[in-house]
Amino acid sequence: MDPKGSLCANNCTRSSALTSPGNGLQTNLSSDPPSFYGIRIESPFKELNPPSPPTHSVLPCESNTDIEIPDQENCPLSDSSHTSKLQDWNPSAMLNNLSFLEEKIYQLRDLVHLIVNKKCQPFGQPHELVTQEQQLITADLTSIIVQLISTAGSLLPSVRHTLTSTNPLVGQLDQLHGINLPFGSNPSSGIRPQNNSGNKPFDQPNQNGLPNNVEMEQNYNMEEHEPKDEEDVDEGENLPPGSYEILQLEKEEILAPHTHFCTICGKGFKRDANLRMHMRGHGDEYKTPAALSKPHKETGSEPKLIKRYSCPYAGCKRNKDHKKFQPLKTILCVKNHYKRTHCDKSYTCSRCHTKKFSVMADLKTHEKHCGKDKWLCSCGTTFSRKDKLFGHIALFQGHTPAIPLDDSKAVAEPPDLQNRESSNMVGGSMNFSFGSNPSSENVVQNMMDMKANIDDPMNYFSSFNFDGCNFGFNEFSQLPFEDSEGSFSFLMSGSFNYAPKFGGGESSSDNI
Amino acid sequence: MAPFVLAALESVLPHIVLHHMSSALDGERDSFVNYHNTLRISSYEFRPYMSFSLFPKPTQQRKQKTFPSLFRDHPKRQRSKAKRSSAMKKQKRAQQQNDTNPFELLSEELMFVILDFLETAPLDVKSFSLTCKRFYCAEAKHRRLLRPLRAEHLPALAARYPAVTDLDLSLCPRVGDGALAFVAGAYAATLRRLDLSRSRWFTASGLGSVGAGCGNLVELDLSNATELRDAGAAAVARARNLRKLWLARCKLVTDMGIGCIAVGCRKLRFICLKWCVGIGDLGVDLVAIKCKELTSLDLSYLPITEKCLPSIFKLQHLEDLVLEGCFGIDDDSLEVDLLKQGCKTLKKLDISGCQNISHIGLSKLTSVSGGLEKLILADGSPVTLSLTDDLSKLSMLQSIVLDGCPVTSEGLRAIGNLCISLRELSLSKCLGVTDEALSFLVSKHKDLRKLDITCCRKITDGSIASIANSCTSLTSLKMESCTLVSQEAFVLIGHKCYYLEELDLTDNEIDDEGLMSISSCSRLSSLKIGICMNITDRGLTYVGMRCPRLKELDLYRSTGITDLGISAIACGCPGLEMINTSYCTSITDKALFSLSKCSNLKILEIRGCLLVASIGLAAIAMNCRQLSRLDIKKCYNIDDSGMIPLAHFSQNLRQINLSYSSVTDVGLLSLASISCLQSFTVLHLQGLVPGGLAAALLACGGLTKVKLHLSLRSLLPELLIRHVEARGCVFEWRDKEFQAELDPKCWKLQLEDVMQ
C-alpha cells in the first residue's frame, strides 16, 4: 500500500490483483453489487487490502489467460489490466460515490456560502427567523459533511489506485513509442529517440497536470481525458507541411491489442513495463535492476524532427493524401481517431441502451453522465446543465420543466401505498399486527391513513352521493373516533394499566 | 344580538315590506326575541355531570336541536336521521298553519342585503341563521367564506354552503389529499381562494386535483408546506388563472418546481417565495420572464445573486419588491446598465438585512424608480449623509424604515432636510439617535402619522417635546424603553397628539398625570403600558373614562394596578378585545367579574395573578363567549372548577396555557369538549397524571399543538403519541425547570442586570 512504491512494485500490485481471480476474493469483489453508500463505506477497505500482501508472490505466466480477457475488448491504450482491475473493484459503485460526492460538495458550497453571508451580519440579527434558519443550515451542513466523509472514506482505496496509475502512464507512453519498432513502419533506426522527443510536449502536461486533476475528480478513469486533450491541441496546430515527419500506421497495428511481445514465449503486452515484469519469470538475468528499470530515454544527437501521424483510411481528412490533410499528433490520437471514425461502435451504454461508442473511454465518459443530471423539458429535450434548460424554457412558449418521475413518486406514492396496505387490513388483525410488530414505524400512521383513505374521492362517489350528505357527515365524525378509541383501548390493556382512567376518558369523549 | 338584527332589518327593508310586516312585527317583536333567545340558550349542550352548583340548569332546555352548528365536532350528532326529519316535518306543518309568518315575505335579495350588513359580526350571522328555516337557507346560500376546523366535515359543509368562494383550511389539523380532491369536486366552479398555510398532510396529488379542478382559483396560500416538492409545485402550475401565490418556507421546492409554476401560472400578480431556499437565480429569472404581470415579488432570504435582477427590473408593473436578507446581492455586482430598463412603477422596496448593499447599491437600485413610496432598509448599512443623498432623489417617498441601522446625527438631519414630507418613520432599535437630531427631523416632517422610536435609549424629554409640538397628527407612536424620558414629557404627548390611535409606552416612566393627559386621545384603540411601575388605578381610571374605543390594553407587570383600575376600564371600554394583566399581583376575582362585561373579549392573559381564583374565571367564561386565547399560567388558585364552566361556555377557545395552575385531569378532560381547542400548554401541572393527559389528548380531536414537559414523554405510550401526531398534532417537549415566582421588584432588578 505504499503510494511511493516503485514502478516495479506498482506493476506487481497490479498484476497481483489480476492474477488472483480464482481465489475467491476476486469474485467477491466483482459480485459486490453497486450498492447503497452506507454499505459501501466500509467494504472497499476490506476488499482491496487483501490483494496487496501477495504482491511478490506473483507468477507471471499464470496471468496469461486473465490478461487476454480485457484485451479482447480492444481497450484503446488504457492498460488492460488497469481496466479489468477497475471492473473487479466495482467501478459503478465508485461512479455513484463520485457523483454523490460531487453533488454533496455543491450543496455544501452553497450552504457554506449562505452561512458566510449570514455571519457577516452585525449585532447578531435578533430576527427569530434568521436564527432558526441558521440552525437549519448548520443541521443540513452537519449531515452533508457526515455523508461526505463517509463517502470519501469509501473512495480511499482508489487514491492509492490513482497513485499507482499515474506512473504507468509513463510506461504506457514508452510503450507507445516502442510500437513502431516491431512493425517497422518506419525503417529509420532513430525512431525511438525521435518518438520520445516528438512526444515531449504531450508527455509533460500529462504527467504534471493530469494526475492532480484525476485525483481530484475521477481517480480511476484517467485515460478518458487524454484523447480529448490531444485532439484539442491538435486542432489548433498549424504546422507548415514538410516541417514534420509523417508516419502512417497500418490498420492492423492500430487495432492490435498488444504492442509488446515476449521474445521468449511470445506473450503480448500492452505496456513495456508489464513485459518487463513478465520477463522476470524467464530467468535471473531479467531480474537485474537494469533490466527491470525503465529503459531511459536516450537523447538523440541528430536534430529532432517533429512527428505527426496519418490515418491509414483513404479519403479521410487525416490521411496524408487528403487535400486538406490535418495530421494527428500522437499514436494515441491515431488509435482513437481510427476507432471513432472508421470502426463499428461496439460499446453500448448499459444505462440508456441507445448510445454506442467505439472507444471504451468515450463510453465511460458517457455512462458517467448518462441518466444523471438530465435536465428535462416537457418537450422531451434533455440538457446536461440546468441553466441551459432554463434558457430553453425562457425562449419557447409553453415549454415547462419536467419534474423527474421518481421525485414525484417519492412524494405522491408512499402515502397512497400506506393507505392501500392499511386498508387491506381488517380491524381485528390490525391490533394484532401492532402487538406483534411494535417496531414498525408507521403503525399508527397507517391506521390514520386508513381513515384518511375514506376521504378518497373514489369512495365518496361510489358509496354515497352528495345528497346523502347527512349520512356522510355521520360517517366522517364517527370513524376517526372509533378508530382512536380502538387504539386507545389497545394501549390501555396492552402496555399500561390505565383502565380506571379510561372510563373517564370515554365519558368525556362521548360528549364531544 | 336580536335587536341588532331587527335594527338592520328596519334600516334596509323598503317601506312596503315593512308595511306588510308591521302588524306582525308589532305583535311578534317580542316573540321573535324570545324565540331567538331560546334557540341561543338551547344551542349549548348540557351534560349529566354538568349539574354544577355554580350554574343552575336553564329552565328552557330543549331536547331536540333543530339547527346543528356544523363547525363543531359532535360525534353524538348522528342522532337518527329519522328523528331529525320528523322534527322538520313537524316544523313544516307548523309553518303551514301559520301563514302569517312575516319572515316568509322577505325576498332573498333583501335577506342577502341584511347579511351583507352583518358580515363583520359572525355571531350575529349565526343568530340570523338560527332564526327560522328560511333564514338558515338564505345564510347558507349567502356565505362566501368558510373556515372549518376539521377537514372531515367538508362534505357536510359543502352540502350546506354551495356558494363558497374562499376556503380557509389553515385551522384543520390534517388536510389530506382526499379532502383536497373533495374540495376540487365540490367547489370546482366557485372556489376562488384556498388557504392551506399551516395545513399539513396533503401531497402533490391533492394539489393537482385542486389545480386541475378549480378553474377559477385565483389565490392559493401554501406557506409552510415544508414537505412540498417540485412535483407539488408542478401540480400548482395547473391552476392557470392563479393571481396570488404564497410559497413561504416551501424549502424543498427547487428551480424546477418554480419553473413549472412560472410557465403554468402566467397571470400571477403576486408571488411570495420567502425562505424557499431551494430556489435560485434560474427559477426567479424564469418567473420574471414568464409572469409579465407581476406587481408584487417577495424574494426574502433566497440564495439569489444579481443575475436575476435584470429580468425582474424589466417587469412593467412591479410595485412591491422585497429582497430582505438576500446576501448574494452586493454593491459591486449591481450594474446600472442592466437595471436601467425599468421598474418605474416600483412603489415599495425592501432591502432590509442585505448586508452587502450599501448606499451605493441602493442608489443603483433606485436610480430608475423615482416613484418609490416606501423604503425599508432595516438592519442595513449605517445611515449617513451619502445614504440620505440617494433618498433625496426619491420625490414620492412617504415612508422610511431604518430599524436596527446605526444612525449618525448628520444622517438624521439630512433626512430632516429632504424636501419630501414623510408620513411614516421607523427608527426602532437604531443606535445613535440623539435628541438634537431627532428634534430637528420631526420639526421638518410635521405630517408624520406613524413614528417608531422603540429602544432609542438616548433620547430625553427634548425629543418628546418636539415630537408632540410638531407632529400633532400622529396616529401611532411607539416608544418602548425610552428610559431617559421623564414623567412630564408624557403629559405633553397627551396635550398635543389628539389623534393617537396606537400608543406603546412599555417600560417607561409615565405616571398617573401622564395617563390622565393621554386619556384625552379619545380615539385610542391600543394602549401598551406594561412595566410602567409608576401608574396606579387613578391614571387607569382616566383612560377608562375617556377612551371608549380602547380595544387592546397591555398592563404586563404594571404592579400598581388593582381591581379598581380594571373595573374602570371594563366599564368605560365595552369594546375591549385584548387585555394583559400578567403579574399584576394585586388583581383578584373582582377584576375578572368586571371584565366579564366586555363581551367582545378575545384574548385574556392573567399569567401570575396569584389571587385570581376559579370563580373569576367562571364569570369570564360565562359572559365573554368570544374568548379565544387564555393564559392562566401560574394562577395557582385556579383549579378544575374554573375549567368546567370554561369548557361549557367558551366554545370559541382556541388556545390555553395552564402551566403551574392547580388544574387536574378532570379540568383538562372537560376542556376536551371545546371542539375549537387547538393548542394547550401544560407544564408543571401538579395534579396531572399521565393517564388523564392521555385521555385528554385523545378526546381533543382538533389539537394542532401541545406543549408538554419532557418528563411526560416517557410516561405516555409511544403509540398514543404517534396516534395523536397522525391526527395532525405537533408535540413540543420542553425541559424547563420548575420556577418559583420572583417578587416584582426582584424581577425588575434582574431585568436591569440583563440590560447592562
JSON list of C-alpha atoms in Angstrom, two decimals, chain B residues 270-356:
[
{"chain": "B", "resi": 270, "resn": "PHE", "atom": "CA", "xyz": [-48.27, 38.35, -6.56]},
{"chain": "B", "resi": 271, "resn": "ILE", "atom": "CA", "xyz": [-45.83, 35.69, -5.51]},
{"chain": "B", "resi": 272, "resn": "CYS", "atom": "CA", "xyz": [-44.14, 35.19, -2.18]},
{"chain": "B", "resi": 273, "resn": "LEU", "atom": "CA", "xyz": [-41.07, 32.95, -2.20]},
{"chain": "B", "resi": 274, "resn": "LYS", "atom": "CA", "xyz": [-39.77, 33.85, 1.23]},
{"chain": "B", "resi": 275, "resn": "TRP", "atom": "CA", "xyz": [-37.46, 31.20, 2.68]},
{"chain": "B", "resi": 276, "resn": "CYS", "atom": "CA", "xyz": [-37.72, 28.96, -0.37]},
{"chain": "B", "resi": 277, "resn": "VAL", "atom": "CA", "xyz": [-34.02, 28.31, -0.06]},
{"chain": "B", "resi": 278, "resn": "GLY", "atom": "CA", "xyz": [-34.07, 25.75, -2.85]},
{"chain": "B", "resi": 279, "resn": "ILE", "atom": "CA", "xyz": [-34.86, 28.40, -5.43]},
{"chain": "B", "resi": 280, "resn": "GLY", "atom": "CA", "xyz": [-32.01, 30.30, -7.02]},
{"chain": "B", "resi": 281, "resn": "ASP", "atom": "CA", "xyz": [-31.32, 32.73, -9.80]},
{"chain": "B", "resi": 282, "resn": "LEU", "atom": "CA", "xyz": [-32.58, 30.50, -12.58]},
{"chain": "B", "resi": 283, "resn": "GLY", "atom": "CA", "xyz": [-36.01, 29.98, -11.04]},
{"chain": "B", "resi": 284, "resn": "VAL", "atom": "CA", "xyz": [-36.52, 33.63, -10.13]},
{"chain": "B", "resi": 285, "resn": "ASP", "atom": "CA", "xyz": [-35.30, 34.68, -13.52]},
{"chain": "B", "resi": 286, "resn": "LEU", "atom": "CA", "xyz": [-37.81, 32.44, -15.22]},
{"chain": "B", "resi": 287, "resn": "VAL", "atom": "CA", "xyz": [-40.63, 33.75, -13.02]},
{"chain": "B", "resi": 288, "resn": "ALA", "atom": "CA", "xyz": [-39.77, 37.28, -14.00]},
{"chain": "B", "resi": 289, "resn": "ILE", "atom": "CA", "xyz": [-39.56, 36.34, -17.67]},
{"chain": "B", "resi": 290, "resn": "LYS", "atom": "CA", "xyz": [-42.78, 34.37, -17.84]},
{"chain": "B", "resi": 291, "resn": "CYS", "atom": "CA", "xyz": [-45.10, 36.24, -15.47]},
{"chain": "B", "resi": 292, "resn": "LYS", "atom": "CA", "xyz": [-45.15, 39.64, -17.04]},
{"chain": "B", "resi": 293, "resn": "GLU", "atom": "CA", "xyz": [-47.99, 40.97, -14.95]},
{"chain": "B", "resi": 294, "resn": "LEU", "atom": "CA", "xyz": [-46.29, 40.60, -11.59]},
{"chain": "B", "resi": 295, "resn": "THR", "atom": "CA", "xyz": [-46.86, 43.53, -9.29]},
{"chain": "B", "resi": 296, "resn": "SER", "atom": "CA", "xyz": [-45.51, 42.08, -6.10]},
{"chain": "B", "resi": 297, "resn": "LEU", "atom": "CA", "xyz": [-42.50, 39.86, -5.63]},
{"chain": "B", "resi": 298, "resn": "ASP", "atom": "CA", "xyz": [-41.15, 38.65, -2.32]},
{"chain": "B", "resi": 299, "resn": "LEU", "atom": "CA", "xyz": [-37.72, 37.06, -2.59]},
{"chain": "B", "resi": 300, "resn": "SER", "atom": "CA", "xyz": [-36.70, 37.23, 1.05]},
{"chain": "B", "resi": 301, "resn": "TYR", "atom": "CA", "xyz": [-33.80, 35.03, 2.09]},
{"chain": "B", "resi": 302, "resn": "LEU", "atom": "CA", "xyz": [-33.39, 33.38, -1.29]},
{"chain": "B", "resi": 303, "resn": "PRO", "atom": "CA", "xyz": [-29.87, 32.42, -2.34]},
{"chain": "B", "resi": 304, "resn": "ILE", "atom": "CA", "xyz": [-30.08, 34.68, -5.35]},
{"chain": "B", "resi": 305, "resn": "THR", "atom": "CA", "xyz": [-27.47, 36.95, -6.83]},
{"chain": "B", "resi": 306, "resn": "GLU", "atom": "CA", "xyz": [-27.65, 39.94, -9.09]},
{"chain": "B", "resi": 307, "resn": "LYS", "atom": "CA", "xyz": [-28.06, 37.66, -12.12]},
{"chain": "B", "resi": 308, "resn": "CYS", "atom": "CA", "xyz": [-31.83, 37.54, -11.83]},
{"chain": "B", "resi": 309, "resn": "LEU", "atom": "CA", "xyz": [-32.26, 41.26, -11.22]},
{"chain": "B", "resi": 310, "resn": "PRO", "atom": "CA", "xyz": [-32.22, 42.46, -14.83]},
{"chain": "B", "resi": 311, "resn": "SER", "atom": "CA", "xyz": [-35.26, 40.43, -15.74]},
{"chain": "B", "resi": 312, "resn": "ILE", "atom": "CA", "xyz": [-37.00, 41.50, -12.53]},
{"chain": "B", "resi": 313, "resn": "PHE", "atom": "CA", "xyz": [-36.36, 45.10, -13.40]},
{"chain": "B", "resi": 314, "resn": "LYS", "atom": "CA", "xyz": [-37.89, 44.54, -16.81]},
{"chain": "B", "resi": 315, "resn": "LEU", "atom": "CA", "xyz": [-41.28, 43.80, -15.24]},
{"chain": "B", "resi": 316, "resn": "GLN", "atom": "CA", "xyz": [-43.53, 46.60, -16.33]},
{"chain": "B", "resi": 317, "resn": "HIS", "atom": "CA", "xyz": [-46.00, 46.51, -13.46]},
{"chain": "B", "resi": 318, "resn": "LEU", "atom": "CA", "xyz": [-43.82, 45.68, -10.47]},
{"chain": "B", "resi": 319, "resn": "GLU", "atom": "CA", "xyz": [-44.79, 47.77, -7.46]},
{"chain": "B", "resi": 320, "resn": "ASP", "atom": "CA", "xyz": [-43.54, 45.87, -4.48]},
{"chain": "B", "resi": 321, "resn": "LEU", "atom": "CA", "xyz": [-40.14, 44.18, -4.35]},
{"chain": "B", "resi": 322, "resn": "VAL", "atom": "CA", "xyz": [-38.85, 42.50, -1.22]},
{"chain": "B", "resi": 323, "resn": "LEU", "atom": "CA", "xyz": [-35.21, 41.48, -1.19]},
{"chain": "B", "resi": 324, "resn": "GLU", "atom": "CA", "xyz": [-34.89, 41.04, 2.55]},
{"chain": "B", "resi": 325, "resn": "GLY", "atom": "CA", "xyz": [-31.86, 39.04, 3.57]},
{"chain": "B", "resi": 326, "resn": "CYS", "atom": "CA", "xyz": [-30.61, 38.38, 0.05]},
{"chain": "B", "resi": 327, "resn": "PHE", "atom": "CA", "xyz": [-26.95, 38.21, 0.90]},
{"chain": "B", "resi": 328, "resn": "GLY", "atom": "CA", "xyz": [-25.91, 37.22, -2.58]},
{"chain": "B", "resi": 329, "resn": "ILE", "atom": "CA", "xyz": [-26.58, 40.70, -3.93]},
{"chain": "B", "resi": 330, "resn": "ASP", "atom": "CA", "xyz": [-23.87, 43.24, -3.36]},
{"chain": "B", "resi": 331, "resn": "ASP", "atom": "CA", "xyz": [-22.92, 46.73, -4.46]},
{"chain": "B", "resi": 332, "resn": "ASP", "atom": "CA", "xyz": [-20.30, 45.76, -6.97]},
{"chain": "B", "resi": 333, "resn": "SER", "atom": "CA", "xyz": [-22.34, 43.29, -8.90]},
{"chain": "B", "resi": 334, "resn": "LEU", "atom": "CA", "xyz": [-25.25, 45.66, -9.42]},
{"chain": "B", "resi": 335, "resn": "GLU", "atom": "CA", "xyz": [-24.88, 47.18, -12.80]},
{"chain": "B", "resi": 336, "resn": "VAL", "atom": "CA", "xyz": [-26.78, 50.29, -13.56]},
{"chain": "B", "resi": 337, "resn": "ASP", "atom": "CA", "xyz": [-26.94, 49.44, -17.23]},
{"chain": "B", "resi": 338, "resn": "LEU", "atom": "CA", "xyz": [-28.75, 46.21, -16.55]},
{"chain": "B", "resi": 339, "resn": "LEU", "atom": "CA", "xyz": [-31.26, 47.83, -14.23]},
{"chain": "B", "resi": 340, "resn": "LYS", "atom": "CA", "xyz": [-31.87, 50.81, -16.43]},
{"chain": "B", "resi": 341, "resn": "GLN", "atom": "CA", "xyz": [-34.73, 49.39, -18.37]},
{"chain": "B", "resi": 342, "resn": "GLY", "atom": "CA", "xyz": [-37.47, 49.75, -15.93]},
{"chain": "B", "resi": 343, "resn": "CYS", "atom": "CA", "xyz": [-39.33, 49.41, -12.74]},
{"chain": "B", "resi": 344, "resn": "LYS", "atom": "CA", "xyz": [-40.56, 52.92, -12.99]},
{"chain": "B", "resi": 345, "resn": "THR", "atom": "CA", "xyz": [-43.65, 51.59, -11.30]},
{"chain": "B", "resi": 346, "resn": "LEU", "atom": "CA", "xyz": [-41.86, 50.39, -8.17]},
{"chain": "B", "resi": 347, "resn": "LYS", "atom": "CA", "xyz": [-43.53, 51.77, -5.05]},
{"chain": "B", "resi": 348, "resn": "LYS", "atom": "CA", "xyz": [-42.11, 49.69, -2.25]},
{"chain": "B", "resi": 349, "resn": "LEU", "atom": "CA", "xyz": [-38.59, 48.35, -1.93]},
{"chain": "B", "resi": 350, "resn": "ASP", "atom": "CA", "xyz": [-37.41, 46.25, 0.98]},
{"chain": "B", "resi": 351, "resn": "ILE", "atom": "CA", "xyz": [-33.71, 45.50, 1.22]},
{"chain": "B", "resi": 352, "resn": "SER", "atom": "CA", "xyz": [-33.59, 45.01, 4.95]},
{"chain": "B", "resi": 353, "resn": "GLY", "atom": "CA", "xyz": [-30.86, 42.75, 6.18]},
{"chain": "B", "resi": 354, "resn": "CYS", "atom": "CA", "xyz": [-28.92, 42.97, 2.91]},
{"chain": "B", "resi": 355, "resn": "GLN", "atom": "CA", "xyz": [-25.54, 43.46, 4.45]},
{"chain": "B", "resi": 356, "resn": "ASN", "atom": "CA", "xyz": [-23.81, 43.69, 1.14]}
]
